Coordinates of N, CA and C in Angstrom, one line a residue:
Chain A
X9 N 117.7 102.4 127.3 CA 116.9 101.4 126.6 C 116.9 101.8 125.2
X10 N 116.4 101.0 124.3 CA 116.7 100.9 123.0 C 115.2 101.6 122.3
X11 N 115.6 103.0 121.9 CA 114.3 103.5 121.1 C 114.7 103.7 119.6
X12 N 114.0 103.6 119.0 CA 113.4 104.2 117.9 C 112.5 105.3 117.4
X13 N 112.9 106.5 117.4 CA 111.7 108.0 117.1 C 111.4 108.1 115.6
X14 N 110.5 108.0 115.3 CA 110.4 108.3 113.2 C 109.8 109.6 113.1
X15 N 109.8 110.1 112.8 CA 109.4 110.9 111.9 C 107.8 111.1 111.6
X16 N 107.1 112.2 111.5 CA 105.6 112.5 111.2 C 105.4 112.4 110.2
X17 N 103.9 112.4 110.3 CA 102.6 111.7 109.1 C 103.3 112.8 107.8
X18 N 103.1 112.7 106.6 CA 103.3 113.1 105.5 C 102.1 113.0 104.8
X19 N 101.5 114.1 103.8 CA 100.9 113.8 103.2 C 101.9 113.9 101.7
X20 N 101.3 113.4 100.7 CA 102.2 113.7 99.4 C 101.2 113.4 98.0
X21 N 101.7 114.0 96.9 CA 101.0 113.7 95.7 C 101.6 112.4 94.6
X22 N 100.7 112.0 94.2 CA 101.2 111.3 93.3 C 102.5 111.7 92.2
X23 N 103.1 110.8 92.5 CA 104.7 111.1 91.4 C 105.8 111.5 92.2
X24 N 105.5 111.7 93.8 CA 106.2 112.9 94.3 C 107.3 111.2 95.1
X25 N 108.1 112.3 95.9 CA 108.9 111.2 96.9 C 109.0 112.0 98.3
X26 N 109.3 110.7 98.8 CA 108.7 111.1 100.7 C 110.2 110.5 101.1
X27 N 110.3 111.4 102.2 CA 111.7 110.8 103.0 C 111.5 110.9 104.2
X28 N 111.3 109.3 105.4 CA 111.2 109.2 106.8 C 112.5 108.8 107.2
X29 N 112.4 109.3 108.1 CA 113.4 109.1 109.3 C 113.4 108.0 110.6
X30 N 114.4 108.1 111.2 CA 114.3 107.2 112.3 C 115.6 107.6 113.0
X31 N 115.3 108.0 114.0 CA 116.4 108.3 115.2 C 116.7 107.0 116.1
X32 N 117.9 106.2 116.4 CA 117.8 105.9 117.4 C 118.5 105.9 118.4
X33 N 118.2 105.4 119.8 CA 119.2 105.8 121.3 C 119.1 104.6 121.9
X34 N 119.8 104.1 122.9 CA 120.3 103.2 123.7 C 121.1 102.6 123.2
X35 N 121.8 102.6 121.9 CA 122.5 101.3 121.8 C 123.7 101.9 120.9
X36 N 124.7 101.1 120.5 CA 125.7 101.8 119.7 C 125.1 101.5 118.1
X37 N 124.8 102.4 117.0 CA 124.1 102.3 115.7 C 124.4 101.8 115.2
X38 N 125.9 101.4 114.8 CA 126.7 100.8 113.9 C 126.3 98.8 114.1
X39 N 126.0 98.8 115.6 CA 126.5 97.4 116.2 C 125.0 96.4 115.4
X40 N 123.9 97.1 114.8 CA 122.9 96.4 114.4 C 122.2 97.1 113.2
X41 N 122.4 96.1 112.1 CA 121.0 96.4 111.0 C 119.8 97.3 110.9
X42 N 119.2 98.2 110.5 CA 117.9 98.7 110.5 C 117.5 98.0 109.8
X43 N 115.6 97.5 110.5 CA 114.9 97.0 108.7 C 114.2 98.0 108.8
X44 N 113.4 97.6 107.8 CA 111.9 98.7 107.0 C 111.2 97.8 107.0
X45 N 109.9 97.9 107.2 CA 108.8 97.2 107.2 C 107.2 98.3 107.1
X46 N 106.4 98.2 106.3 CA 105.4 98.6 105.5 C 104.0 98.0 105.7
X47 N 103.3 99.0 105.9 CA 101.8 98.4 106.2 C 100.9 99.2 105.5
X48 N 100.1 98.8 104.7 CA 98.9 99.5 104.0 C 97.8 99.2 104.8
X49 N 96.9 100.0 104.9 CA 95.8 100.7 105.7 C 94.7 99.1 105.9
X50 N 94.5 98.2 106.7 CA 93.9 96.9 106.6 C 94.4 95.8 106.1
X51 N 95.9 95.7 105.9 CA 96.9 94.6 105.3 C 97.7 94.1 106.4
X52 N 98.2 93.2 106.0 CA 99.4 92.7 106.7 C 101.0 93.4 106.5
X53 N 101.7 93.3 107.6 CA 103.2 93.9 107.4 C 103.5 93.2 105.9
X54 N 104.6 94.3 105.2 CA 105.3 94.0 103.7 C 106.9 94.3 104.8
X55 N 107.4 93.3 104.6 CA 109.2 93.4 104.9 C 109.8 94.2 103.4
X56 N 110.8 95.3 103.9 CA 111.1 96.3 102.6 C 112.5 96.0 102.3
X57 N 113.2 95.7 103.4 CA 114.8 95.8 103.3 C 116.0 96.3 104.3
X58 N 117.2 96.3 104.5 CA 117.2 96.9 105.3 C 118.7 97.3 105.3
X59 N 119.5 98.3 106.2 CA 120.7 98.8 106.2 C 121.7 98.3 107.0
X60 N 123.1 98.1 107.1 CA 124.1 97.9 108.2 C 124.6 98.6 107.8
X61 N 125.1 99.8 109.1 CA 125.7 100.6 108.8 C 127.0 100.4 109.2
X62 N 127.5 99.1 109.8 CA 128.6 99.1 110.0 C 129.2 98.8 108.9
X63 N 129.2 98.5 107.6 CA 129.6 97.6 106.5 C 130.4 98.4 105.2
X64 N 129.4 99.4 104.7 CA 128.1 99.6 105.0 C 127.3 99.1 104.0
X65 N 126.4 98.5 103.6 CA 125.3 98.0 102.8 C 124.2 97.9 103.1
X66 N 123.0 98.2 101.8 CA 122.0 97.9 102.1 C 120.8 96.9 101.4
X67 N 119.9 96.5 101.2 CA 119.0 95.1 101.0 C 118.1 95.9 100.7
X68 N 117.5 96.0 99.4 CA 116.0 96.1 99.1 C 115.3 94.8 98.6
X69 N 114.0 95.0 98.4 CA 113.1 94.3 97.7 C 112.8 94.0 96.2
X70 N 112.8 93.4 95.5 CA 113.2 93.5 94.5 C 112.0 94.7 93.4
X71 N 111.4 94.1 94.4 CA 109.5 95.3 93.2 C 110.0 96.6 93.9
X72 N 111.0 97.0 94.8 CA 110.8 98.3 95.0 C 112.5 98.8 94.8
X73 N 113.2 98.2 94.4 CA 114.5 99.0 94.5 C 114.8 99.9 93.7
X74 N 114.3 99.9 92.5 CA 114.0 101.1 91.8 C 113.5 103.1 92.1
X75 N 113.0 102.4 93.5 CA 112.4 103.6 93.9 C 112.6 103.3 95.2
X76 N 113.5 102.9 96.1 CA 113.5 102.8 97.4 C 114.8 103.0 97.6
X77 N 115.4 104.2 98.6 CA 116.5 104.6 99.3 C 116.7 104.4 99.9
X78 N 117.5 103.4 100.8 CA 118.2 103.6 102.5 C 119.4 104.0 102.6
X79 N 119.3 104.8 103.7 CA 120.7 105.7 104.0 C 120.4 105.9 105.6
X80 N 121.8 106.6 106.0 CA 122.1 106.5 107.3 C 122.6 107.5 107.7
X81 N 123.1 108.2 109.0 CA 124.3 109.3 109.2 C 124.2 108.7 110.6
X82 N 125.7 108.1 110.7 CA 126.0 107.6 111.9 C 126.7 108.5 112.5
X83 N 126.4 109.7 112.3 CA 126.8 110.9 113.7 C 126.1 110.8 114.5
X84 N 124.7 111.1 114.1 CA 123.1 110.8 114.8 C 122.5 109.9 114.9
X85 N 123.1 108.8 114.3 CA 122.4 107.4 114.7 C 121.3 107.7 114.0
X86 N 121.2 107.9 113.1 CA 119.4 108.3 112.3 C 119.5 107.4 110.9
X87 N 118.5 106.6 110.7 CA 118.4 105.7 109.2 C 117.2 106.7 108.4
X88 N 117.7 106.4 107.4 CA 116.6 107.0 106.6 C 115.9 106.3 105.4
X89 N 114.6 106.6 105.2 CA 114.1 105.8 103.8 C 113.3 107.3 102.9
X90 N 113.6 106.6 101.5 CA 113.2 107.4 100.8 C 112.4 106.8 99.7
X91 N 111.2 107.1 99.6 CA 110.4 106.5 98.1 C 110.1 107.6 97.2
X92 N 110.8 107.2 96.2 CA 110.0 107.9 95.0 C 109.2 107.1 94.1
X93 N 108.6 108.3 93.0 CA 107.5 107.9 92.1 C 106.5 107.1 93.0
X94 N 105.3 108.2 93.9 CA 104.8 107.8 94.8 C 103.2 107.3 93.9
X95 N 102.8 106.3 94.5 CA 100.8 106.1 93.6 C 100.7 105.8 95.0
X96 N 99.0 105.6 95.0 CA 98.4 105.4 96.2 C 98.6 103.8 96.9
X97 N 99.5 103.2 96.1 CA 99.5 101.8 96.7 C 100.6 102.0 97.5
X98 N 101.4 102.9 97.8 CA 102.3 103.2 98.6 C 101.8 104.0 100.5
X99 N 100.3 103.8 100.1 CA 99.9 104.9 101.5 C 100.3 103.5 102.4
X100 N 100.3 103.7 104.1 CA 100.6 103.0 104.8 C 101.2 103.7 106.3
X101 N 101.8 102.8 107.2 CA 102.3 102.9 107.8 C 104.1 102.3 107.6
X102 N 105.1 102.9 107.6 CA 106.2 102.9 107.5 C 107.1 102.6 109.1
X103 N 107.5 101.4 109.4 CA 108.0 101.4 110.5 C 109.5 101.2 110.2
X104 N 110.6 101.4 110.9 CA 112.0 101.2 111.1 C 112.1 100.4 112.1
X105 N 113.1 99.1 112.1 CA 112.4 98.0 113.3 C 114.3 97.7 113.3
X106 N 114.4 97.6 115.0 CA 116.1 97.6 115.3 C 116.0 95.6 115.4
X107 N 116.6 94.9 114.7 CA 116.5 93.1 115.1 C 117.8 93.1 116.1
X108 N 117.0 91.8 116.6 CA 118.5 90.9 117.7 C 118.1 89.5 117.2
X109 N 119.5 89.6 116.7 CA 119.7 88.2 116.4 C 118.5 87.7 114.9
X110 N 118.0 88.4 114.3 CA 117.6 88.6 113.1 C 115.7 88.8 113.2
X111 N 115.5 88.5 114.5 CA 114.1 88.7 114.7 C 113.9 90.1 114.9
X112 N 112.8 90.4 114.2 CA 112.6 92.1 114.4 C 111.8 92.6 115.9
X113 N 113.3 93.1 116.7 CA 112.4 93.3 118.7 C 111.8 94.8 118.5
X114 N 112.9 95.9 118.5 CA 112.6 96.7 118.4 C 111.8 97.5 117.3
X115 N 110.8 98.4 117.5 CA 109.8 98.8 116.6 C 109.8 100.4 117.0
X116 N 110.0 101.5 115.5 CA 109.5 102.5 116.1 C 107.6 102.9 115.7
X117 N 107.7 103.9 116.2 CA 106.1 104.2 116.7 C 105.6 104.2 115.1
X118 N 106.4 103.8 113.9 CA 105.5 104.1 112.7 C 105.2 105.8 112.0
X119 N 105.7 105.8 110.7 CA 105.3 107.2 110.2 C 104.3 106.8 109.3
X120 N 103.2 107.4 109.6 CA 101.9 107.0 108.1 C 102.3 108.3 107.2
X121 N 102.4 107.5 105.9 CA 102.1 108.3 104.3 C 101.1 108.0 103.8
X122 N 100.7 109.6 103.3 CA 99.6 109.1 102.7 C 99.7 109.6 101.3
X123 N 99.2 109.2 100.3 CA 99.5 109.8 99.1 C 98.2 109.3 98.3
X124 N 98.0 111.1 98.2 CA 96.5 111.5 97.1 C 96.9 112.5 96.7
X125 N 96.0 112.4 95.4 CA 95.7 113.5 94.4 C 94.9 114.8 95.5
Chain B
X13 N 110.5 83.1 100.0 CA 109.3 81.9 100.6 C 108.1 82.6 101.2
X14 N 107.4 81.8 100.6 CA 105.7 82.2 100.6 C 105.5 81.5 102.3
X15 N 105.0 82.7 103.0 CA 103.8 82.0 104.4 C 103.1 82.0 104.5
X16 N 102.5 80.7 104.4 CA 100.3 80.8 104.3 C 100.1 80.6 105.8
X17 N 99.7 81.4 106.5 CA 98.8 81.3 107.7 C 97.2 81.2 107.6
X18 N 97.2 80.3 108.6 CA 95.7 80.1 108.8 C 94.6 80.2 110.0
X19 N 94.1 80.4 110.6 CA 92.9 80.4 109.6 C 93.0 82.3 109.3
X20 N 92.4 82.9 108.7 CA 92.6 84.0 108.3 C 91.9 85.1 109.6
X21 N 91.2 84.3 110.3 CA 90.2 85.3 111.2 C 89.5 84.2 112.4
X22 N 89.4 84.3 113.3 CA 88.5 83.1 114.4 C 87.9 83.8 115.4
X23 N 87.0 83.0 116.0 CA 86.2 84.0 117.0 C 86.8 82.8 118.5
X24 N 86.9 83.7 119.2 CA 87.1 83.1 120.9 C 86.6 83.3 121.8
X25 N 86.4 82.4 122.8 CA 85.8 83.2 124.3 C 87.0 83.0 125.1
X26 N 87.1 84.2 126.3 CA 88.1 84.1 127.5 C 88.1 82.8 128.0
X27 N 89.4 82.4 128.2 CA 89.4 81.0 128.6 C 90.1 79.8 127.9
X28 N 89.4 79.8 126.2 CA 89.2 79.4 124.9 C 91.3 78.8 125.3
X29 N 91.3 77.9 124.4 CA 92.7 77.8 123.5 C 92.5 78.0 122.3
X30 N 93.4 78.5 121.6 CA 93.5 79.1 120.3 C 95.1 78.3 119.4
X31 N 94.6 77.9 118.5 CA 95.6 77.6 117.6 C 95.7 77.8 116.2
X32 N 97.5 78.7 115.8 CA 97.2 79.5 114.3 C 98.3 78.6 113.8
X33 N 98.6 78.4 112.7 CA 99.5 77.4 111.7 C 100.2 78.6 110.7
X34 N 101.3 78.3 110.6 CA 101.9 78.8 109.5 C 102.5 77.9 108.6
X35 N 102.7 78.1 107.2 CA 103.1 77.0 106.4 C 104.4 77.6 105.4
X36 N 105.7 77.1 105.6 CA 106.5 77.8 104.8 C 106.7 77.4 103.8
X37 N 107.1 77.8 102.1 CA 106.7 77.0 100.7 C 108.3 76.0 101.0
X38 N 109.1 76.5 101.6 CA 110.3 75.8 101.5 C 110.9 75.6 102.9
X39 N 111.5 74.2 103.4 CA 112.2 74.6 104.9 C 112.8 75.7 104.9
X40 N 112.4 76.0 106.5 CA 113.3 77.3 107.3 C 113.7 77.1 108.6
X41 N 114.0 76.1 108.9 CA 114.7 75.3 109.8 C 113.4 75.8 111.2
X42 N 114.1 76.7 111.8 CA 113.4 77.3 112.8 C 113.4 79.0 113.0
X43 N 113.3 79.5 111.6 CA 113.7 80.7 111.8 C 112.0 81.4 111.5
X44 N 111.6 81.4 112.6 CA 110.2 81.8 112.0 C 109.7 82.4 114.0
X45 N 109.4 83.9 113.6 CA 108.7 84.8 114.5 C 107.6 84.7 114.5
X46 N 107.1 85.1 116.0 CA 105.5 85.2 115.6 C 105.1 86.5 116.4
X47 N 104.4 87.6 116.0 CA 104.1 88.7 116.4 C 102.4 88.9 116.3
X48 N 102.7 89.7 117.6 CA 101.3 90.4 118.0 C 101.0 92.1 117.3
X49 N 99.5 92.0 116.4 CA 99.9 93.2 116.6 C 98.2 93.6 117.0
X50 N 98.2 95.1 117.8 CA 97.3 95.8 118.3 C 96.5 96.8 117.4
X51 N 95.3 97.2 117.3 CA 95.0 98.6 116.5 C 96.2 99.5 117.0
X52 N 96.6 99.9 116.2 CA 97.6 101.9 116.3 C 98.7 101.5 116.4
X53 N 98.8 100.1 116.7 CA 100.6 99.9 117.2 C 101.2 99.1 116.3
X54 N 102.3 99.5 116.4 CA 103.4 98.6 115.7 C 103.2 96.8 116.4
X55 N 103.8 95.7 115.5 CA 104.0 94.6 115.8 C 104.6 94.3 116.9
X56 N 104.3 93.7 117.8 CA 105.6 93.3 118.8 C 105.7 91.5 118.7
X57 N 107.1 91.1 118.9 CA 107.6 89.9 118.7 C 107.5 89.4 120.6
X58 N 106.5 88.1 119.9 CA 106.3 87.4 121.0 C 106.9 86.2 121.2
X59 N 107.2 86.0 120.1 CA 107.8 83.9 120.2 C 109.0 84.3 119.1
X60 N 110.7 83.9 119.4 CA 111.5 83.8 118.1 C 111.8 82.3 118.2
X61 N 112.5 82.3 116.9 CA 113.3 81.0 116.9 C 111.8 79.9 116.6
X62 N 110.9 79.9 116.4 CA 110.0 78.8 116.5 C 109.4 78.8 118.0
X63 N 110.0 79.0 118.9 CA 109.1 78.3 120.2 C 110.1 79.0 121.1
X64 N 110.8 80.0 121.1 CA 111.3 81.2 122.2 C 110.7 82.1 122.7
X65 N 109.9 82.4 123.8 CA 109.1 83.1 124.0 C 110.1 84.0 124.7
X66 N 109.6 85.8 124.2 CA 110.0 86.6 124.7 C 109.8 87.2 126.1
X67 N 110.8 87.6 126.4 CA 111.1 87.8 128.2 C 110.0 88.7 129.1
X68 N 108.5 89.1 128.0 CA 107.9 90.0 128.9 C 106.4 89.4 128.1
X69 N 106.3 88.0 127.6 CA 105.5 87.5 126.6 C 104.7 86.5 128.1
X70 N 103.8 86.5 128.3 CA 102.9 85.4 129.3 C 103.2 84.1 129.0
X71 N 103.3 83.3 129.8 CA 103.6 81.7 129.2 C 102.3 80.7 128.8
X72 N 101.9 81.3 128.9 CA 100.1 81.0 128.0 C 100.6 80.7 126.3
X73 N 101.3 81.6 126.2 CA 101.8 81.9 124.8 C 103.0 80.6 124.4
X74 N 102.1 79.7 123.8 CA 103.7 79.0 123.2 C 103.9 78.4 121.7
X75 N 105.0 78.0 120.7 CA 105.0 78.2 119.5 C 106.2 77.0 119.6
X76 N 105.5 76.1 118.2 CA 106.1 74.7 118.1 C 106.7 74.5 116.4
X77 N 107.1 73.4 116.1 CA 107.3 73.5 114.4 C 108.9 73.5 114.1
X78 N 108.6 72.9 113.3 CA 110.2 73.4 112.2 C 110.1 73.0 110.6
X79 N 111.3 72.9 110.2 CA 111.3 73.0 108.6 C 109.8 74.0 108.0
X80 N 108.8 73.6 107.8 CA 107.8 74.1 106.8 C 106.4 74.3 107.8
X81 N 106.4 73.6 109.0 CA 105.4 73.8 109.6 C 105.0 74.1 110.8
X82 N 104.4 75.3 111.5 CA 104.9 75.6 112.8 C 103.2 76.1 113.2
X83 N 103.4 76.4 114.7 CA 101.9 76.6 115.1 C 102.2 77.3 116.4
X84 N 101.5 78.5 116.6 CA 101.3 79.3 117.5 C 100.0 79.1 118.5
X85 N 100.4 78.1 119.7 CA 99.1 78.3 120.4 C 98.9 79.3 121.6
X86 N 98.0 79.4 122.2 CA 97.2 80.5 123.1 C 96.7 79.6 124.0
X87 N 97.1 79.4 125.3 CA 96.2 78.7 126.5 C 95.9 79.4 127.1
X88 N 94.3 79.5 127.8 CA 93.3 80.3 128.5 C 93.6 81.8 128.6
X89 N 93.0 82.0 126.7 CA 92.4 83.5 126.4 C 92.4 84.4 127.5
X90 N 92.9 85.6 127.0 CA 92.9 86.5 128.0 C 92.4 87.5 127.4
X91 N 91.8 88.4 127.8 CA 90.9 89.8 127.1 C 91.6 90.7 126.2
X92 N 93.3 90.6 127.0 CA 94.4 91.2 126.4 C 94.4 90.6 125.1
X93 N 94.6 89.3 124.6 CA 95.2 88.6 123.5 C 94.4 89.0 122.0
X94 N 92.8 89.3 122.4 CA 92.1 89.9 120.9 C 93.3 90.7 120.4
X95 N 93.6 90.5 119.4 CA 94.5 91.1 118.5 C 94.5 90.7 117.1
X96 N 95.4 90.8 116.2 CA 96.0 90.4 114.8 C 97.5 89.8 115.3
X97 N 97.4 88.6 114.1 CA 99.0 87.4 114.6 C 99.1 87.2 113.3
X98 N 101.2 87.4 113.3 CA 101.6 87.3 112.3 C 102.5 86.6 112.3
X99 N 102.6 85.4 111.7 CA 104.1 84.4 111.7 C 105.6 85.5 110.9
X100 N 106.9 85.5 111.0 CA 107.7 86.3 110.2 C 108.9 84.4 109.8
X101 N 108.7 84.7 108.5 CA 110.2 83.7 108.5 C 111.7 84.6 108.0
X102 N 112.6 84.4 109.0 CA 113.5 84.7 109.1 C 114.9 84.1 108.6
X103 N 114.2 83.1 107.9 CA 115.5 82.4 107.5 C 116.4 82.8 106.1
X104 N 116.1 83.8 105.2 CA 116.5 84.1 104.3 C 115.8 85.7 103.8
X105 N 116.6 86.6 102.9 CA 116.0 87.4 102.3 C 115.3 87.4 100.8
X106 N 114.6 87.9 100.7 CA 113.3 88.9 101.7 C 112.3 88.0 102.7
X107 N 112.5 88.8 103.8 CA 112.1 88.5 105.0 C 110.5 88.1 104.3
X108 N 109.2 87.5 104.7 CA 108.3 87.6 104.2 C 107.6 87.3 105.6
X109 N 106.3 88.2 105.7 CA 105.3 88.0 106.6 C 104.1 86.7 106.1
X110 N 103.4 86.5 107.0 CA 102.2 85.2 107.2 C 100.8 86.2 106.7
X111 N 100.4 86.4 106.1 CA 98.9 87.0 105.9 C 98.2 87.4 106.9
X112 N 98.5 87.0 108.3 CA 97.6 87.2 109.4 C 96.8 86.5 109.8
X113 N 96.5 86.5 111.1 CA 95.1 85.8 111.8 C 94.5 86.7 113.0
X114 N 93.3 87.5 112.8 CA 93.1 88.3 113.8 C 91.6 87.6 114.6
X115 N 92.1 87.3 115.7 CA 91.7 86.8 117.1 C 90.4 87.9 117.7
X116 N 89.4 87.5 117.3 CA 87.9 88.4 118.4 C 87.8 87.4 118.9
X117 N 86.4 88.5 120.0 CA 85.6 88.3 120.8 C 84.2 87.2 120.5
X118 N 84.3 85.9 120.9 CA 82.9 85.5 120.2 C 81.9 86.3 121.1

């Protein structure tokens, strides 16, 4: 079956940069997209962008590609995100979400960042 | 493309039918999700395609619309369903979410 494992809660300081993970199993990595998808603490999901690693290329957002990394190591099937130049409008929940057919099915369990002084 | 969902919050009793609207600023043919989501958990996709209900989704649950205008209804509430609902349009990048509509207990 098709999982997604992320990576634990982080705390971090302002200015700093966070890097989550996402492992996944059941399926061949290459054969589907990762997105990113973002949630601040009583908000609605923010869609962030997302990777094919078969390609390989990746899609950001335009207010965040300045400070937003996707990367991959298709030995491990693992995606990664990286934000730098972190303020507190970045705390949230951070999910990595596997799509079929462009709808986002798979979801992993969410890494919460938090970022304070 | 901008998704205004509405209404932003509603109260229900078990039983109740419930109906949420999404409004896209530009057609999207039929590319518009609609997800459940729970306290603590991640989103789960219940309806794709406009009105595809997913293979482990209750048939209570059904979703209509195309181009700019679509609607997620709810036949005879179930205790399970209090949650937060989010339309996704999928028809172009950046993906954009619906603001939400989270579904209580009247």
């Amino acid at each position: 079956q098709v999982q997604l494992v992320q990576s634990g809660a982080e705390m971090k300081k302002p200015g700093a940069s966070v890097k989550v993970s996402c492992k996944t199993s059941g399926y061949t990595f290459t054969g589907h997209y990762i997105h990113w998808v973002r949630q601040a603490p009583g908000q609605g999901p923010e869609w962030m962008g997302w990777i094919n690693p078969n390609r390989p290329a990746t899609y950001s957002i335009k207010n965040l590609e300045d400070r937003l990394t996707l990367t991959w190591d298709t030995s491990i099937g693992t995606a990664y995100l990286e934000l730098s130049r972190l303020t507190s409008d970045d705390t949230g929940i951070y999910y990595c979400v596997r799509p079929d057919k462009g709808d986002l099915t798979f979801w992993g369990q969410g890494s919460l960042v938090t970022v304070s002084s | 493309i901008q998704m205004t969902q509405s209404p932003s919050s509603l109260s229900a009793s078990v039983g109740d039918r419930v109906t949420i609207t999404c409004r896209a600023s530009q057609g999207i043919a039929k590319d518009l999700g609609w997800y459940q989501q729970k306290p603590g958990k991640a989103p789960k996709l219940l309806i794709s395609g406009a009105s595809t209900l997913q293979l482990d989704v209750p048939s209570r649950f059904s979703g209509s619309g195309s181009g700019t205008d679509f609607t997620l209804t709810i036949n005879n509430l179930q205790p399970e369903d209090f949650a937060t609902y989010y339309c996704l349009q999928d028809y172009n990048y950046p993906y954009t979410f619906g603001q939400g509509t989270k579904v209580e207990i009247k």
